[in-house]
CSV table of C-alpha atoms in Angstrom, one decimal:
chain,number,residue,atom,x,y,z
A,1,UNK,CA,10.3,13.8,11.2
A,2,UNK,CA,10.2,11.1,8.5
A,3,UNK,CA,8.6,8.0,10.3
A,4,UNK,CA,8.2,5.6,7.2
A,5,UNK,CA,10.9,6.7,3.8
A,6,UNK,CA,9.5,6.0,0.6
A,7,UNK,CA,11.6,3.2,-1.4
A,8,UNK,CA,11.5,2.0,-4.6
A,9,UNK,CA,11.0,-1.8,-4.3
A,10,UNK,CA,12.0,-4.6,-6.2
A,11,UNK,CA,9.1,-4.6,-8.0
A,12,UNK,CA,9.3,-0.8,-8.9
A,13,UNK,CA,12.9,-1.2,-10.4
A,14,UNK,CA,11.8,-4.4,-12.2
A,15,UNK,CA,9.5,-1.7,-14.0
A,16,UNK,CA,12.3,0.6,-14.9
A,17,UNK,CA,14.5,-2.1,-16.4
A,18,UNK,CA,11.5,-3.0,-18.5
A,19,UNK,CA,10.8,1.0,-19.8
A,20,UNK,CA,14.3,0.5,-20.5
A,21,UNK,CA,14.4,-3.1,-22.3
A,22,UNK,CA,11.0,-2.9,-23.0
A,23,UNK,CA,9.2,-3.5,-26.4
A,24,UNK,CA,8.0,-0.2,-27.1
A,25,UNK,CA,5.3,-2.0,-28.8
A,26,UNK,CA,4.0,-3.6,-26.0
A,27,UNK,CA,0.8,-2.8,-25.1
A,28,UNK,CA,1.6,-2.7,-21.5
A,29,UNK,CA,4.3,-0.2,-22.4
A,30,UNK,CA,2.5,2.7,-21.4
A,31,UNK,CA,1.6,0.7,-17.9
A,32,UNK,CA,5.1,0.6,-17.5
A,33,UNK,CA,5.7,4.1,-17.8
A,34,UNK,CA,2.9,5.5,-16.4
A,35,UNK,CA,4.3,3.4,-12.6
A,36,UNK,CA,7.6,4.9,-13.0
A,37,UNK,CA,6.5,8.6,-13.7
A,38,UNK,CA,3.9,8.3,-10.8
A,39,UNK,CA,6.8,7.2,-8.6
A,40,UNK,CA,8.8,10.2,-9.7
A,41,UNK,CA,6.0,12.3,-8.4
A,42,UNK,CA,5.7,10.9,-5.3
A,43,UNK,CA,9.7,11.3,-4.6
A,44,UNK,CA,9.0,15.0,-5.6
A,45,UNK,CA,6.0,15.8,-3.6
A,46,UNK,CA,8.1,14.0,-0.6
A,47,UNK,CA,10.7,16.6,-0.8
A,48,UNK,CA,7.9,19.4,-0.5
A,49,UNK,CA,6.9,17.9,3.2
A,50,UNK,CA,10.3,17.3,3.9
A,51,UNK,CA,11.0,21.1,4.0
A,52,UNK,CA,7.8,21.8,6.3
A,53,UNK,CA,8.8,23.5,9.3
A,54,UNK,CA,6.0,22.8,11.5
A,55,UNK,CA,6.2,19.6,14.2
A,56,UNK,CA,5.4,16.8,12.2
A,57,UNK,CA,5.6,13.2,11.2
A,58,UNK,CA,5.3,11.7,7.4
A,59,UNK,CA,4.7,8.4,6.5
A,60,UNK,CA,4.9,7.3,3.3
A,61,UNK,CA,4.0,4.7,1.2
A,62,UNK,CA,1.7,2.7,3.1
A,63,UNK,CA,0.0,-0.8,1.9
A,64,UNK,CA,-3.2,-1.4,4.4
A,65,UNK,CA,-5.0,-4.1,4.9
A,66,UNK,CA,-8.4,-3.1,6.2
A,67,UNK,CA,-11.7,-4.9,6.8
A,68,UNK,CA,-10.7,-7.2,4.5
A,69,UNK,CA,-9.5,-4.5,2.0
A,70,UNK,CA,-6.4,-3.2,1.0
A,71,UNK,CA,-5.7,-0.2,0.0
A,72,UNK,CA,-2.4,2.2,-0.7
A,73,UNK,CA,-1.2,5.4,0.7
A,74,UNK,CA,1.2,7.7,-1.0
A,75,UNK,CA,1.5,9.9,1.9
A,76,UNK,CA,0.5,10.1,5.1
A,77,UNK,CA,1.3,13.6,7.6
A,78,UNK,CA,0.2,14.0,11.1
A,79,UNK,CA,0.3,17.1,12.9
A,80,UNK,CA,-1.4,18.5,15.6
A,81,UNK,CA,-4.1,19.2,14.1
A,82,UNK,CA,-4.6,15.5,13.0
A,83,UNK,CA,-4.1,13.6,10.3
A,84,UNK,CA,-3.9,14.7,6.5
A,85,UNK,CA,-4.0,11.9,3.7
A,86,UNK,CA,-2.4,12.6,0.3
A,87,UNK,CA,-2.8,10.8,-2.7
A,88,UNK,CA,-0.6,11.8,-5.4
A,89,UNK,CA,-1.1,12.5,-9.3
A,90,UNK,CA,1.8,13.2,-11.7
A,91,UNK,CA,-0.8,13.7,-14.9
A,92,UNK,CA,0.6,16.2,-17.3
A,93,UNK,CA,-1.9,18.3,-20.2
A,94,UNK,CA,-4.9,20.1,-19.7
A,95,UNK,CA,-7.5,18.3,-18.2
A,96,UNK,CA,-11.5,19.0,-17.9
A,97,UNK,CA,-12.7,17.6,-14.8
A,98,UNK,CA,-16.6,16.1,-14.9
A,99,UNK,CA,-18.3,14.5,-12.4
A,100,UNK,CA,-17.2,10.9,-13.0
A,101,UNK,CA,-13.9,11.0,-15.3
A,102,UNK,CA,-11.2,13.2,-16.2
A,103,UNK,CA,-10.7,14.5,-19.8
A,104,UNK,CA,-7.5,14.8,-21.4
A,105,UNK,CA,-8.2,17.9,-24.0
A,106,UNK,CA,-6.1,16.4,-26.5
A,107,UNK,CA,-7.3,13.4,-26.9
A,108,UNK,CA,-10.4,13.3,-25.1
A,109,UNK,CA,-9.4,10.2,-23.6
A,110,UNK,CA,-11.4,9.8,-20.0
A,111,UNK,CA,-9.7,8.5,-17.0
A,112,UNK,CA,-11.8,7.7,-13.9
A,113,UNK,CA,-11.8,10.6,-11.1
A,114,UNK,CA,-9.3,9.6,-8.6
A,115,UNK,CA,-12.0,11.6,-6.3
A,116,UNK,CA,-13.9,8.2,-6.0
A,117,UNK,CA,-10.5,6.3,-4.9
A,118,UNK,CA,-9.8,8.6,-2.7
A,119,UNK,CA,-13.1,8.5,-1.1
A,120,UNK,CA,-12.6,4.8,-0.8
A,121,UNK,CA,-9.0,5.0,0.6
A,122,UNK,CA,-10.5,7.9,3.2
A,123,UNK,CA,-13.4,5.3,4.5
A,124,UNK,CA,-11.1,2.7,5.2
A,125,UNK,CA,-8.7,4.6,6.7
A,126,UNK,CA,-11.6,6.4,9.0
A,127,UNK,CA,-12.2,2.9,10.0
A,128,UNK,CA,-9.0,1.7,11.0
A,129,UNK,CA,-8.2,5.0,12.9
A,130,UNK,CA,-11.4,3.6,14.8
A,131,UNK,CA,-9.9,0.1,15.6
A,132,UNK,CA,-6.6,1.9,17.0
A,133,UNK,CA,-8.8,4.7,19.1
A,134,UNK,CA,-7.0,7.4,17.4
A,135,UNK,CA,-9.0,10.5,18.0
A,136,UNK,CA,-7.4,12.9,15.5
A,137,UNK,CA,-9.4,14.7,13.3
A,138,UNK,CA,-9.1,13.4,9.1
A,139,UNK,CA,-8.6,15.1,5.7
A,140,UNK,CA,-7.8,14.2,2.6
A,141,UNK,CA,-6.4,15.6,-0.8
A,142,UNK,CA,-5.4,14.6,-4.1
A,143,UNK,CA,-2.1,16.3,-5.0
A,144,UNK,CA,-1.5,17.1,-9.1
A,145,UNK,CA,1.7,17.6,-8.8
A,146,UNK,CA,3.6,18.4,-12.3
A,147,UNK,CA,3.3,21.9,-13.2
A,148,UNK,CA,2.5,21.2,-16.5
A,149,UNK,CA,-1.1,19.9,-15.5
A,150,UNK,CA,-4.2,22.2,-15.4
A,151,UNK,CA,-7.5,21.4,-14.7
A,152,UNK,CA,-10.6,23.1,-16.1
A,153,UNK,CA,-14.0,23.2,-14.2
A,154,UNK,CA,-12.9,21.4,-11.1
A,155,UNK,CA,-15.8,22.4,-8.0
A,156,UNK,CA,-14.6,24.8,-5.8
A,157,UNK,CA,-15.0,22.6,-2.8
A,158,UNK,CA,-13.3,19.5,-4.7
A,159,UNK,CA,-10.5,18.0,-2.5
A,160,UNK,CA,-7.7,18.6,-5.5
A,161,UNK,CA,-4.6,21.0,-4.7
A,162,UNK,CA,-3.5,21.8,-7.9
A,163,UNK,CA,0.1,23.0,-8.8
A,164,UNK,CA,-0.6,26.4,-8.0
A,165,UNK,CA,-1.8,26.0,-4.6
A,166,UNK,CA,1.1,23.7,-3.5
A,167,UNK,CA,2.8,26.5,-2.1
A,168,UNK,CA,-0.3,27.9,-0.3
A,169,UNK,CA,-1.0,24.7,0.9
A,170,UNK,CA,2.4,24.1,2.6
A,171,UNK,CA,2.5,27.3,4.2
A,172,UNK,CA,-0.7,26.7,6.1
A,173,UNK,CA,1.1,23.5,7.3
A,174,UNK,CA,4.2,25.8,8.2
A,175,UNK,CA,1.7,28.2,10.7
A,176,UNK,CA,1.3,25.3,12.7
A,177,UNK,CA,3.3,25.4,15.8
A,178,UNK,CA,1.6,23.5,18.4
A,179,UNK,CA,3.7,20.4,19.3
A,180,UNK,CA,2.9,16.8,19.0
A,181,UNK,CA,1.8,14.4,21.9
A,182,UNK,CA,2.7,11.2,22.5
A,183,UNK,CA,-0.5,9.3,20.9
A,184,UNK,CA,0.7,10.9,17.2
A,185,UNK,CA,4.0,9.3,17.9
A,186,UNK,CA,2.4,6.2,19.0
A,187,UNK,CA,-0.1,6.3,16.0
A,188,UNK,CA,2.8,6.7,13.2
A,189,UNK,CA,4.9,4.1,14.6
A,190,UNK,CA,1.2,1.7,14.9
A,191,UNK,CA,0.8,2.5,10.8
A,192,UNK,CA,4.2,1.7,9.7
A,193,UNK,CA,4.0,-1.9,11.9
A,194,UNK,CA,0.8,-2.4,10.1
A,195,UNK,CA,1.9,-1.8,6.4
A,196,UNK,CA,2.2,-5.0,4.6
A,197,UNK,CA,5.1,-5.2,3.0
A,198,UNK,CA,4.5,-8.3,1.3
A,199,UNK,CA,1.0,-7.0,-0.5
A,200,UNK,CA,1.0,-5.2,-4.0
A,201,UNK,CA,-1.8,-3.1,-4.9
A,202,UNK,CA,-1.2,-3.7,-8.4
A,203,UNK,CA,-1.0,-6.3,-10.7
A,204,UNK,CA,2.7,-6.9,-12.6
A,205,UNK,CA,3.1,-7.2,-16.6
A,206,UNK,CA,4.0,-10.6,-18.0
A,207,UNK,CA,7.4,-10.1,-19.7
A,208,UNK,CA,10.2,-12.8,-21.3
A,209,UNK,CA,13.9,-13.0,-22.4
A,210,UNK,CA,13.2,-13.1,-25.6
A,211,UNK,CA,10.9,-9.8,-25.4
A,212,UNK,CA,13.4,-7.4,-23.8
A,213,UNK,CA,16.2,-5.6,-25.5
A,214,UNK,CA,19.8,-6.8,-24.7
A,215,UNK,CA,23.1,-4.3,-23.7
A,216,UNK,CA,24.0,-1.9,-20.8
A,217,UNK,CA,22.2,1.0,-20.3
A,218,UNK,CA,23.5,5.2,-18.8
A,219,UNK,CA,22.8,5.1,-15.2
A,220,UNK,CA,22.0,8.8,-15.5
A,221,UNK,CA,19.7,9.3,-18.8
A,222,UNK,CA,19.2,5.5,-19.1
A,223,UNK,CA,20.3,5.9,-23.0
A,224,UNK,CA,22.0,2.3,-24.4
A,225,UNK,CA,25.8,2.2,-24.2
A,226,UNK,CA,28.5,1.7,-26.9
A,227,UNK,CA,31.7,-0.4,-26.3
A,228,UNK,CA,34.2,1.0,-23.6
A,229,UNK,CA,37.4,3.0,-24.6
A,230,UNK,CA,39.7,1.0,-22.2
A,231,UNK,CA,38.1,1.0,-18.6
A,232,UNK,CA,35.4,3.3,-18.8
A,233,UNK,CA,32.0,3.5,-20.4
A,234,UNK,CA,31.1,7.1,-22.1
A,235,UNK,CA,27.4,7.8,-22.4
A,236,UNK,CA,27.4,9.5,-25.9
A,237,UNK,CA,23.8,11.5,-25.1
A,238,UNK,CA,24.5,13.0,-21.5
A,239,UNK,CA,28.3,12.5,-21.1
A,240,UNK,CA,28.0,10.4,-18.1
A,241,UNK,CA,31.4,8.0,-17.4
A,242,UNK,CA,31.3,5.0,-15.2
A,243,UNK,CA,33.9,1.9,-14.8
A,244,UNK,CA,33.3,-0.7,-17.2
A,245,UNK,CA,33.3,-3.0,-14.0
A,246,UNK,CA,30.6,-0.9,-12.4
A,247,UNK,CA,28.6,-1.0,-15.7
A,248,UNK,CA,28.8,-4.8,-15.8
A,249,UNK,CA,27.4,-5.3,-12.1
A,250,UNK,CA,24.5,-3.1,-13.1
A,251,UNK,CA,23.5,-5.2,-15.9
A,252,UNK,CA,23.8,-8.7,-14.0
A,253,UNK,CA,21.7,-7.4,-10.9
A,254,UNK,CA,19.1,-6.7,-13.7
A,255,UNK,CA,19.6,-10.1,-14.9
A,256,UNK,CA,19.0,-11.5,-11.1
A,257,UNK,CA,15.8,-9.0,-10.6
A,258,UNK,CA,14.2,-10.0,-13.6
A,259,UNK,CA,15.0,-14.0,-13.6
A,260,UNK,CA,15.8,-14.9,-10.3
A,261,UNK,CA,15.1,-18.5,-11.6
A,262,UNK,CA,18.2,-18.8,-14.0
A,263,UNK,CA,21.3,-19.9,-13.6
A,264,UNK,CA,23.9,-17.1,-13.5
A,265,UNK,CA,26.4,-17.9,-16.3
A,266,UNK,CA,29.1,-15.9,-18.1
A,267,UNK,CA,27.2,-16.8,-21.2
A,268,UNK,CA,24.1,-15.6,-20.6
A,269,UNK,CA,25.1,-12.7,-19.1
A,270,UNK,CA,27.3,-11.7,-22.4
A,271,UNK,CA,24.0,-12.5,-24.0
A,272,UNK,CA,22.1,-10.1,-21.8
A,273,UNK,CA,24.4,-7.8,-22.0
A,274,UNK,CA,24.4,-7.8,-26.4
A,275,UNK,CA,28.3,-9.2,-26.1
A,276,UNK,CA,29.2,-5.6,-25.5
A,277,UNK,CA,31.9,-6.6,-23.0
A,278,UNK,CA,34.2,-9.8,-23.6
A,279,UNK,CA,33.7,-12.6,-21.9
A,280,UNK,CA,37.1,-12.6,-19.7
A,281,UNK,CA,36.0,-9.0,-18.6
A,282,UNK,CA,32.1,-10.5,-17.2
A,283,UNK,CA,34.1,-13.9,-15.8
A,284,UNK,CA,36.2,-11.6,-14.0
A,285,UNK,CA,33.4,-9.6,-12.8
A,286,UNK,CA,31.3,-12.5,-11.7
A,287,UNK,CA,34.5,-14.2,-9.5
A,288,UNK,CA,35.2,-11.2,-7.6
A,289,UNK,CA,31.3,-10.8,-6.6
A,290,UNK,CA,29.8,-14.0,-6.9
A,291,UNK,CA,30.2,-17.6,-5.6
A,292,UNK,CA,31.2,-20.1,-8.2
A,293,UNK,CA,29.6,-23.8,-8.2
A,294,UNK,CA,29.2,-26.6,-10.3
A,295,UNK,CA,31.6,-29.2,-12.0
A,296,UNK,CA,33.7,-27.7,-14.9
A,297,UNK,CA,30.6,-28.2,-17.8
A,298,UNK,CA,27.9,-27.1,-15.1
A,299,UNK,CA,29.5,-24.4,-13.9
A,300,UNK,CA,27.0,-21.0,-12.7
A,301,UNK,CA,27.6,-18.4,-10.2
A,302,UNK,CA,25.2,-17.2,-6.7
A,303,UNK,CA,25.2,-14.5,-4.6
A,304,UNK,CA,27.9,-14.3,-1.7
A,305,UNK,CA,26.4,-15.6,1.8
């Protein structure tokens, strides 16, 4: 049973409009990307516990604040046996694991081992299992979950499940048959009341009009679009056809998402838009889903009440 669904917030689709629009010389380019594709992991891993069989309950994506700290949760499953903690990785390469960073082979570039933010994430977590008398017992894991990552000399007893054991792993969790009480129910629904929405546990790139790339983007491969042929837009890489009006609406509630400040004009969104669609096709647009106001020079477009 799904207590808490993973969703991708405002602030995670602001990221994918920037991968999209973004100046791929940007030096928080790779930031960008490395956001989304961790997200994509997540979403994948979440369809792995969604098939368990066993009696259980996820929770995902938590934001805690504890003693002071916060700290995030990718996923969260409580069975009978207690609670299991998942943080999880969407690295792909070979990697050699040492005791304080991981090496990409490649490039030996080090990252730091997410062993030491788990650890972290684990002791705060012990703690506010403590506060809310939940007696369950607590483990953790760090899940790599591409299958094109592999890990060289990781220690035996090292808390990683690696792609290979991901099918072990969720076996083990199907065995379990025992039922749930009513203190797990009442413990998933106490973390989900206690996530802070209104927290981020990372800091957002700077980004400005004039730094993003203007026109209307495939909302399957993400690849820019060319002019319609009549009503509809063709993707020319995956084949992909969507109404033109459909197409527009996308574009304008990127517009809104990334600068909620401006004014919503037909001009500026032909301008965000590269002038791919005429202006009489973005008014029309903007008067069947948007309130008009202003005097006749003035005039700018909000979202219906």
């Amino acid at each position: 049973m799904i207590v808490k669904e993973r969703e991708p917030s405002n602030q995670l689709e602001m990221l994918q409009i920037l991968d999209r629009r973004g100046d791929l010389l940007n030096p928080q380019t790779n930031t960008i990307r490395n956001r989304v594709k961790g997200f994509e992991g997540e979403c994948q891993f979440d369809e792995l516990l969604k098939k368990l069989k066993c009696e259980c309950l996820i929770v995902n994506d938590l934001t805690l604040k504890i003693s002071g700290q916060t700290c995030q949760i990718d996923s969260l499953l409580i069975t009978s046996k207690g609670v299991i903690l998942y943080e999880v990785k969407n690295y792909e390469g070979q990697f050699v694991c040492t005791e304080d960073k991981l090496k990409v082979l490649s490039t030996n570039k080090e990252i730091s081992n997410p062993v030491h933010q788990l650890n972290r994430t684990t002791n705060l977590f012990r703690q506010l299992m403590e506060e809310q008398q939940a007696n369950f017992t607590l483990q953790s894991y760090i899940v790599f979950i591409n299958e094109a990552f592999t890990l060289y000399n990781a220690p035996v007893d090292s808390p990683f499940i690696l792609p290979t054991m991901l099918d072990y792993h969720m076996k083990k969790l199907t065995n379990e048959r025992r039922a749930l009480n009513k203190s797990h129910y009442t413990f998933a629904e106490t973390l989900k009341q206690l996530n802070q929405t209104d927290l981020s546990f990372y800091s957002f790139p700077q980004y400005d009009w004039a730094g993003l790339e203007k026109g209307a983007f495939c909302k399957v491969c993400q690849s820019e679009l060319g002019k319609p042929i009549g009503r509809i837009c063709e993707c020319s890489q995956c084949g992909f056809k969507e109404v033109t009006t459909d197409v527009i609406k996308r574009q304008i509630n990127e517009y809104l998402l990334l600068f909620p400040e401006k004014k919503l004009t037909t001009n500026e969104v032909c301008d965000w838009i590269g002038k791919l669609f005429s202006k009489k096709s973005i008014r029309s647009v903007l008067k069947k889903n948007f309130e008009l106001k202003g005097n006749y020079k003035g005039r700018y477009y909000e979202k219906k009440t």
